[in-house]
Each structure stands twice: as structure tokens, then as C-alpha cells.
Amino acid sequence: MAVSPALRRLLGVLMLEEEELQIALESALGELRRLERALDSAAERERNGRLLLASSATSGELTDRLAGLEEMRAAKRRTAALQPWIQEVEEELAELRAAYLAKRIERRQAETLLEAAEAARRQEAARRGQRALDDWYLNRRQRRAATQGPAECADSAETPPANSALRVKR
């Protein structure tokens, strides 16, 4: 049983699709990390605004107080804007991860089919080789029996070809 070229092509296509999904997954993960860093930056900006507000309370500077309040408001707006994006990217990431794992399972199934077909082909080739060796041995024995008498043939020590795996019970 020969391994189907279509099965080999299918495996190649599945490998390419899996690779594309892995790249898309890594890209979405990178996007999520970028958004999380932006969220951390907004939190840091809000902390800085609070520190500026606290320092203005002791110094009495109105501009520092207003700047601190504005920094806090801007950070909250940015956080509010980033949250839906992060949620959207997380959902996309979950979908991509599920698609990637499904494609990976498909590829592994195709590999298993291909390996099973290869193993069956090797086993059939080994059977054909053994059958040919058995036929050779039987034909040789029959030729000798035809040229010699049956008693002489049984006494003769026949050996199969050198590289054979034939085992003869005596």
C-alpha cells in the first residue's frame, strides 16, 4: 500500500495552516502585551498625578494641583478606553488559541495516518521479500528433488541466500 501523495500534500497544507495560526496567535499576544503596557503606563500616570496633587497640597501651588487633577483624569480616560480593546484582544486571542489547537490536532492526525500508511507499506514489502525467499527455497528444493531421489534431497544441507531472514525448522 503506497502512501498517497494527496495525504502528503494534506499534511503539508495542515502544517502551513498551523504555522499561520501560530503567527497570528503570537501577533495577538504581542498586541495584548502592548495594550497591557499602555494600561500600566496609564496607571503610572495616575499615580504621578496623585503625587503631584499631594505635593501641591503642601506647597500650595494651584498649577500643580490642577496639573495633578488633569493627569488623573487623563489616566482614567485612557484606562477606560483601553479596557474594551484589551477585552476584545483577549477574546480574539482565545479564538485564535482554540483554532490553533484544533489545527494542531488535525495535523497530528494526518501525521498518524501517514505514519500508519508508511508502516503498512514497509510491512507489506517485508512480506513480499519473505514470500520471494520462501518461494526460492521451495523451488530449489523441488528442483533438487526432481534431479535427485527423494531420499538424497532430504539428506542434503541446503542453505538459503546469504542475506535472508528465512528460518527453516529441521
Short mmCIF file of C-alpha atoms in Angstrom, two decimals:
data_model
loop_
_atom_site.label_atom_id
_atom_site.label_comp_id
_atom_site.label_asym_id
_atom_site.label_seq_id
_atom_site.Cartn_x
_atom_site.Cartn_y
_atom_site.Cartn_z
CA MET A 1 0.00 0.00 0.00
CA ALA A 2 1.69 3.16 -1.18
CA VAL A 3 1.40 6.35 0.75
CA SER A 4 -0.97 8.68 -1.04
CA PRO A 5 0.58 11.85 -2.46
CA ALA A 6 -2.67 13.59 -1.55
CA LEU A 7 -2.11 12.65 2.10
CA ARG A 8 1.39 14.08 1.95
CA ARG A 9 0.05 17.31 0.39
CA LEU A 10 -2.67 17.48 3.04
CA LEU A 11 -0.05 17.18 5.75
CA GLY A 12 1.96 19.98 4.14
CA VAL A 13 -1.10 22.22 3.92
CA LEU A 14 -2.02 21.49 7.53
CA MET A 15 1.50 22.34 8.63
CA LEU A 16 1.34 25.66 6.77
CA GLU A 17 -2.07 26.49 8.22
CA GLU A 18 -0.85 25.62 11.71
CA GLU A 19 2.17 27.86 11.22
CA GLU A 20 -0.05 30.74 10.03
CA LEU A 21 -2.31 30.34 13.06
CA GLN A 22 0.70 30.26 15.35
CA ILE A 23 1.97 33.51 13.83
CA ALA A 24 -1.48 35.11 14.21
CA LEU A 25 -1.60 33.88 17.81
CA GLU A 26 1.81 35.36 18.56
CA SER A 27 0.77 38.63 16.91
CA ALA A 28 -2.40 38.85 19.00
CA LEU A 29 -0.39 38.03 22.11
CA GLY A 30 2.02 40.83 21.22
CA GLU A 31 -0.90 43.22 20.76
CA LEU A 32 -2.28 42.22 24.16
CA ARG A 33 1.10 42.82 25.80
CA ARG A 34 1.32 46.24 24.13
CA LEU A 35 -2.12 47.20 25.41
CA GLU A 36 -1.28 45.94 28.89
CA ARG A 37 1.87 48.07 28.89
CA ALA A 38 -0.26 51.08 27.85
CA LEU A 39 -2.62 50.29 30.72
CA ASP A 40 0.34 50.12 33.12
CA SER A 41 1.53 53.43 31.73
CA ALA A 42 -1.89 54.97 32.39
CA ALA A 43 -1.81 53.65 35.96
CA GLU A 44 1.65 55.15 36.40
CA ARG A 45 0.39 58.46 35.03
CA GLU A 46 -2.47 58.41 37.54
CA ARG A 47 -0.02 57.74 40.40
CA ASN A 48 2.14 60.63 39.23
CA GLY A 49 -0.95 62.84 39.14
CA ARG A 50 -1.77 61.88 42.73
CA LEU A 51 1.78 62.61 43.83
CA LEU A 52 1.62 65.99 42.11
CA LEU A 53 -1.72 66.69 43.81
CA ALA A 54 -0.30 65.68 47.20
CA SER A 55 2.80 67.82 46.74
CA SER A 56 0.65 70.80 45.73
CA ALA A 57 -1.30 70.44 48.95
CA THR A 58 1.84 71.04 50.96
CA SER A 59 3.32 73.70 48.67
CA GLY A 60 0.06 75.48 47.90
CA GLU A 61 0.75 75.68 44.16
CA LEU A 62 -2.55 75.87 42.29
CA THR A 63 -1.00 74.94 38.93
CA ASP A 64 0.47 71.74 40.39
CA ARG A 65 -2.92 70.87 41.87
CA LEU A 66 -4.68 71.46 38.54
CA ALA A 67 -1.98 69.56 36.65
CA GLY A 68 -2.29 66.66 39.09
CA LEU A 69 -6.08 66.54 38.72
CA GLU A 70 -5.80 66.68 34.92
CA GLU A 71 -3.19 63.91 34.89
CA MET A 72 -5.51 61.73 36.98
CA ARG A 73 -8.49 62.45 34.70
CA ALA A 74 -6.46 61.77 31.55
CA ALA A 75 -5.18 58.49 33.01
CA LYS A 76 -8.73 57.41 33.90
CA ARG A 77 -9.96 58.26 30.39
CA ARG A 78 -7.11 56.31 28.87
CA THR A 79 -7.79 53.35 31.16
CA ALA A 80 -11.48 53.45 30.24
CA ALA A 81 -10.57 53.50 26.54
CA LEU A 82 -8.04 50.68 26.84
CA GLN A 83 -10.26 48.24 28.78
CA PRO A 84 -12.60 47.39 25.85
CA TRP A 85 -9.65 46.96 23.50
CA ILE A 86 -7.95 44.63 25.93
CA GLN A 87 -11.12 42.61 26.34
CA GLU A 88 -11.56 42.40 22.55
CA VAL A 89 -7.97 41.26 22.04
CA GLU A 90 -8.32 38.68 24.83
CA GLU A 91 -11.43 37.26 23.13
CA GLU A 92 -9.63 37.18 19.78
CA LEU A 93 -6.67 35.51 21.46
CA ALA A 94 -8.92 32.82 22.94
CA GLU A 95 -10.46 32.16 19.49
CA LEU A 96 -7.05 32.01 17.84
CA ARG A 97 -5.74 29.69 20.53
CA ALA A 98 -8.71 27.33 20.03
CA ALA A 99 -8.25 27.41 16.23
CA TYR A 100 -4.52 26.78 16.60
CA LEU A 101 -5.05 23.81 18.90
CA ALA A 102 -7.72 22.37 16.56
CA LYS A 103 -5.36 22.74 13.58
CA ARG A 104 -2.56 21.15 15.59
CA ILE A 105 -4.77 18.16 16.34
CA GLU A 106 -5.68 17.89 12.64
CA ARG A 107 -2.01 17.94 11.67
CA ARG A 108 -1.12 15.28 14.23
CA GLN A 109 -3.96 13.07 12.99
CA ALA A 110 -2.69 13.42 9.42
CA GLU A 111 0.84 12.58 10.60
CA THR A 112 -0.50 9.50 12.37
CA LEU A 113 -2.30 8.39 9.20
CA LEU A 114 0.84 8.95 7.15
CA GLU A 115 2.99 7.02 9.63
CA ALA A 116 0.48 4.16 9.70
CA ALA A 117 0.45 4.02 5.89
CA GLU A 118 4.27 4.03 5.83
CA ALA A 119 4.38 1.24 8.42
CA ALA A 120 1.85 -0.81 6.41
CA ARG A 121 3.92 -0.25 3.25
CA ARG A 122 7.11 -1.40 4.99
CA GLN A 123 5.35 -4.43 6.45
CA GLU A 124 3.95 -5.40 3.03
CA ALA A 125 7.42 -5.03 1.48
CA ALA A 126 8.86 -7.29 4.18
CA ARG A 127 6.11 -9.87 3.49
CA ARG A 128 6.82 -9.78 -0.24
CA GLY A 129 10.52 -10.27 0.42
CA GLN A 130 9.86 -13.16 2.76
CA ARG A 131 7.42 -14.72 0.27
CA ALA A 132 10.02 -14.43 -2.51
CA LEU A 133 12.62 -16.06 -0.29
CA ASP A 134 10.24 -18.85 0.67
CA ASP A 135 9.39 -19.43 -3.00
CA TRP A 136 13.07 -19.54 -3.91
CA TYR A 137 13.80 -22.07 -1.21
CA LEU A 138 10.82 -24.23 -2.13
CA ASN A 139 11.65 -24.14 -5.87
CA ARG A 140 15.27 -25.04 -5.21
CA ARG A 141 14.24 -27.92 -3.03
CA GLN A 142 11.77 -29.14 -5.65
CA ARG A 143 14.41 -28.89 -8.41
CA ARG A 144 16.80 -30.96 -6.35
CA ALA A 145 14.11 -33.50 -5.59
CA ALA A 146 13.37 -33.79 -9.29
CA THR A 147 17.04 -34.31 -10.23
CA GLN A 148 17.93 -36.45 -7.22
CA GLY A 149 15.94 -39.05 -5.47
CA PRO A 150 13.64 -38.09 -2.57
CA ALA A 151 15.98 -39.74 -0.01
CA GLU A 152 19.04 -37.85 -1.25
CA CYS A 153 17.21 -34.49 -1.15
CA ALA A 154 16.24 -34.87 2.50
CA ASP A 155 19.85 -35.54 3.47
CA SER A 156 21.35 -32.62 1.58
CA ALA A 157 22.01 -29.48 3.59
CA GLU A 158 20.56 -26.59 1.69
CA THR A 159 21.13 -23.03 2.69
CA PRO A 160 19.13 -20.03 1.57
CA PRO A 161 20.86 -16.96 0.10
CA ALA A 162 23.24 -15.09 2.37
CA ASN A 163 21.24 -12.03 3.40
CA SER A 164 17.93 -13.77 4.03
CA ALA A 165 15.82 -13.74 7.11
CA LEU A 166 14.29 -17.17 6.41
CA ARG A 167 14.18 -19.56 9.31
CA VAL A 168 13.73 -23.20 8.43
CA LYS A 169 12.71 -25.73 11.06
CA ARG A 170 14.50 -29.02 10.71
#
